[in-house]
Coordinates of C-alpha atoms in Angstrom, one line a residue:
X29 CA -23.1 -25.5 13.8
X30 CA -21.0 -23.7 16.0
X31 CA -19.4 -26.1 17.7
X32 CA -18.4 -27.6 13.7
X33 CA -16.8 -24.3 13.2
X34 CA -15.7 -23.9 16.6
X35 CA -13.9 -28.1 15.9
X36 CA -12.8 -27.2 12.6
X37 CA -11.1 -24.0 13.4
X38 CA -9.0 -26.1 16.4
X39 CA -7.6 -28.7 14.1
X40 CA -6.4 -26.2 11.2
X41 CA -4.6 -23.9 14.3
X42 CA -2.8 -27.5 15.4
X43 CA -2.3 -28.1 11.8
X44 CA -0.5 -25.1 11.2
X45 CA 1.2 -25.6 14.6
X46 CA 2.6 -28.8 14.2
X47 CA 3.5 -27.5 10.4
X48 CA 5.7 -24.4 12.4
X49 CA 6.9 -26.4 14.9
X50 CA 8.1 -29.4 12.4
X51 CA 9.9 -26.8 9.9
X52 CA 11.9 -25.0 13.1
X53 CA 13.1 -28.1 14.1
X54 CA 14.2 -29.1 10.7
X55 CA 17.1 -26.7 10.3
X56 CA 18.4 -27.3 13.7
X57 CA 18.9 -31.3 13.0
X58 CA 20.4 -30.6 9.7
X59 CA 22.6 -28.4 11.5
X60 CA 23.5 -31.0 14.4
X61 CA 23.6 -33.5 11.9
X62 CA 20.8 -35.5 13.7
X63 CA 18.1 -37.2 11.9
X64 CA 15.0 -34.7 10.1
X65 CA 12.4 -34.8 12.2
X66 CA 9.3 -36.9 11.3
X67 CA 5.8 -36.1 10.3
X68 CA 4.2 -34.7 7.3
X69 CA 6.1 -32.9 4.7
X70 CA 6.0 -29.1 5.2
X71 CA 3.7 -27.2 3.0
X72 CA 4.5 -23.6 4.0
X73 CA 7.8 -21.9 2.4
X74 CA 9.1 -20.4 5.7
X75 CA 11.5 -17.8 5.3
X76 CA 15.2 -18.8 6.1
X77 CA 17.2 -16.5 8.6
X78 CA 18.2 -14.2 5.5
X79 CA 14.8 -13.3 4.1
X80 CA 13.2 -13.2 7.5
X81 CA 15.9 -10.6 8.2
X82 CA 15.3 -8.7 4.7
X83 CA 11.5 -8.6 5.1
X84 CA 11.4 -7.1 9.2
X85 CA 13.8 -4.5 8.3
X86 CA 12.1 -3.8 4.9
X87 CA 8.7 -3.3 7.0
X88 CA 9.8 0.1 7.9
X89 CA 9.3 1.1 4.7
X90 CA 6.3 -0.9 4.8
X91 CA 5.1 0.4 8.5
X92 CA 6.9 3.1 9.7
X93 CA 7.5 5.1 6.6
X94 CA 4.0 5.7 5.4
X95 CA 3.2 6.6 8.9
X96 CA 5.9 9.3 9.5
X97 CA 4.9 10.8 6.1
X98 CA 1.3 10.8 7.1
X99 CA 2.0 12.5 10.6
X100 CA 4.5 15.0 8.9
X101 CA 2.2 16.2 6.9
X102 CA -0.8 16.6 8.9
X103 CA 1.4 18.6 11.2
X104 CA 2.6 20.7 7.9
X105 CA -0.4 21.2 6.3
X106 CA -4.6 20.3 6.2
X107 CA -3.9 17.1 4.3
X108 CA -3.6 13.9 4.9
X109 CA -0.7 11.7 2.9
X110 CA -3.3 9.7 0.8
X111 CA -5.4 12.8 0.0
X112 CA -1.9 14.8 -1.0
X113 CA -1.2 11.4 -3.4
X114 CA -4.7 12.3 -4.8
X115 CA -4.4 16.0 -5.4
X116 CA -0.5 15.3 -6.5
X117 CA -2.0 12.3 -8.9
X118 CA -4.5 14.9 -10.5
X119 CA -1.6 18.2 -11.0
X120 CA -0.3 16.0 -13.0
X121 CA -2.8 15.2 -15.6
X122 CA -3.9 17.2 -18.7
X123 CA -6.9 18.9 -17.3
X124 CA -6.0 18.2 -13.7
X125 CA -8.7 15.2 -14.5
X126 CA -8.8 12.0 -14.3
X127 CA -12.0 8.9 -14.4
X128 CA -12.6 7.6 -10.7
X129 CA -11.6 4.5 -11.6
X130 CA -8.1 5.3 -13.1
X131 CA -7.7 7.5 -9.7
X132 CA -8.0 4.5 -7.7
X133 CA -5.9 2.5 -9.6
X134 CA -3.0 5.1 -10.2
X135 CA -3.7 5.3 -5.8
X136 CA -3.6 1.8 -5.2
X137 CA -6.8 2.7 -3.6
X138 CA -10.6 1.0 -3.3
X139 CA -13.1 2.9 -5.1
X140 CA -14.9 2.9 -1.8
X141 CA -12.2 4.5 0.2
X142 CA -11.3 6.9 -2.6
X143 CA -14.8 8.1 -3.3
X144 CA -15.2 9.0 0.5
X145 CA -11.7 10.9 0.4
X146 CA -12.6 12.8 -2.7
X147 CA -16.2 14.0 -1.1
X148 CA -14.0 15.1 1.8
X149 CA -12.0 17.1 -0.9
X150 CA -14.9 18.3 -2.6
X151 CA -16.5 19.8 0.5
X152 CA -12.8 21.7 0.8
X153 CA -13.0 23.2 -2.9
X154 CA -10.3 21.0 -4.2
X155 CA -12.0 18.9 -5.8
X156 CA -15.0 19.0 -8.2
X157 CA -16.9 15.7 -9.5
X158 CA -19.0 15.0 -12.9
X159 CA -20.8 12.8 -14.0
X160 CA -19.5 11.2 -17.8
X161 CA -22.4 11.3 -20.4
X162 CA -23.2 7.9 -21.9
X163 CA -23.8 4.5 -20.7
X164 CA -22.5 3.3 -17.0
X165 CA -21.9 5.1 -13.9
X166 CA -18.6 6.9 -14.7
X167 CA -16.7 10.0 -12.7
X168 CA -14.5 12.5 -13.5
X169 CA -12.3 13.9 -10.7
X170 CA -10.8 17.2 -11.3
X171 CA -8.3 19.4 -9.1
X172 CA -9.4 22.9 -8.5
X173 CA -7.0 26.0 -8.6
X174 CA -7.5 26.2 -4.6
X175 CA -6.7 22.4 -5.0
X176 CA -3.8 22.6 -6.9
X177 CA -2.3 25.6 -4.8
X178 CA -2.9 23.5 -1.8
X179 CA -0.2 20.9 -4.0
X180 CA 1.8 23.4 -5.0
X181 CA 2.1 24.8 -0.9
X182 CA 2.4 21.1 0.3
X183 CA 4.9 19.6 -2.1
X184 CA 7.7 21.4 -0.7
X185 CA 7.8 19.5 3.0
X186 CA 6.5 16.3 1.6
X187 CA 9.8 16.1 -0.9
X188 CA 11.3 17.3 2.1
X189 CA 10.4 14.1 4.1
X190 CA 10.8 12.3 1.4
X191 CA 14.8 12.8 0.9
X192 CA 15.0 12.9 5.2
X193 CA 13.5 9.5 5.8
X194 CA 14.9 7.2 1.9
X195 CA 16.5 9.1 -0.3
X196 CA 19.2 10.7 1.5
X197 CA 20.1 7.2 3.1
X198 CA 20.4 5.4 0.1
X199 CA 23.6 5.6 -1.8
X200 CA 23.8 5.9 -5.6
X201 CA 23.7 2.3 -6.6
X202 CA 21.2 1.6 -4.5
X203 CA 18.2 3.8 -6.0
X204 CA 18.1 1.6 -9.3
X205 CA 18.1 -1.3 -6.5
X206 CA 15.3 -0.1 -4.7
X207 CA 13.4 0.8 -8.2
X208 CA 13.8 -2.7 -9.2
X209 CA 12.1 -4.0 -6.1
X210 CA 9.6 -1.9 -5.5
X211 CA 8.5 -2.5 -9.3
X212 CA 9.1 -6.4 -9.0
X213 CA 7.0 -6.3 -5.7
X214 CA 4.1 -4.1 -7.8
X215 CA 3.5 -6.5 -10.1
X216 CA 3.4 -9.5 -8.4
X217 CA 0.7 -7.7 -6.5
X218 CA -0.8 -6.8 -9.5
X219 CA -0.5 -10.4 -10.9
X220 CA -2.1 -11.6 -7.6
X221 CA -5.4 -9.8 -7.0
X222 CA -8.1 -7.5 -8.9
X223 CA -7.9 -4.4 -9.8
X224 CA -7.0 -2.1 -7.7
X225 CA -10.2 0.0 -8.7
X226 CA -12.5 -2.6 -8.1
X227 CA -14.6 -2.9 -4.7
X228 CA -17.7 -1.2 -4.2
X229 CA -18.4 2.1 -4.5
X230 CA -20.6 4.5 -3.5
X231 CA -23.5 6.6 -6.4
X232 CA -21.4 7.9 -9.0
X233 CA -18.0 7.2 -7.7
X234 CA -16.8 4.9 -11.0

């Protein structure tokens, strides 16, 4: 059995191979004016120069940005830059509370990871968890006044950051530009896997 895996594995890397190696080749003879190359037709939508250009500078927002934020504020405050996207998520709700579930997906977060953030939280006193009477296995979250002071202390240097590494780099126009692909780019993410709530989760973390 290993050895079938082992086989199978080899001849989808030399598919994939000959597949890369047969597309790079192709622009080069259309630009020479030589003949395409042969072989199978390409199945793979490589990027061309210009998107591959767009999509390595457009992974610092990707990489680099969410990183700096996250080391900026750890060296600001207690928090990282996810569990400051959860308090900041719950300030802004009536109640300061919101379902598990919706808290993921307003996180773009696993229940799984958000449920062992929020019991990190909880054993801080800035969070507090309940159970929802009735049918199902159902959460609410809700920020604490230490919690929400801990926002109110931290929102400062994050919008700080914020302007410092985008904002302040973009010019006017480009802010609507930089809406409309970040919300294009949401919902084909959306259109392309579950939930983002969904995975699983531990005891009363729904």
């Amino acid at each position: 059995m290993a050895d079938s895996t082992a086989g199978d594995e080899g001849q989808r890397r030399s598919r994939a191979r000959h597949e890369w190696e047969t597309d790079k080749a192709a622009p080069v003879a259309e630009a020479s004016g030589g003949a395409e190359p042969t072989g199978p037709p390409a199945t793979t939508r490589w990027l061309s120069p210009e998107e591959r250009e767009a999509w390595v500078a457009n992974s610092a927002i990707m990489i680099s940005l969410p990183a700096a934020l996250d080391a900026r504020m750890q060296r600001e405050t207690q928090l990282t830059f996810f569990e400051y996207m959860v308090l900041s998520v719950l300030s802004e709700e009536p109640a300061r509370t919101l379902q598990m579930s919706d808290l993921a997906a307003r996180t773009s977060a696993s229940l799984s990871r958000l449920s062992h953030v929020v019991g990190r939280l909880e054993k801080r006193g800035l969070l507090t968890r309940a159970r929802i009477p009735g049918p199902g296995r159902r959460t609410n979250t809700t920020l604490t006044e230490a919690g929400f002071d801990e926002v109110v202390a931290a929102a400062p240097g994050h919008v700080a950051a914020v302007r410092e590494y985008l904002m302040d780099e973009l010019k006017p126009h480009e802010l609507a530009t930089l809406r409309r692909i970040g919300a294009a780019v949401d919902a084909a993410i959306k259109r392309g896997k579950p939930d983002p709530a969904s995975g699983t989760s531990g005891p009363g973390s729904s």
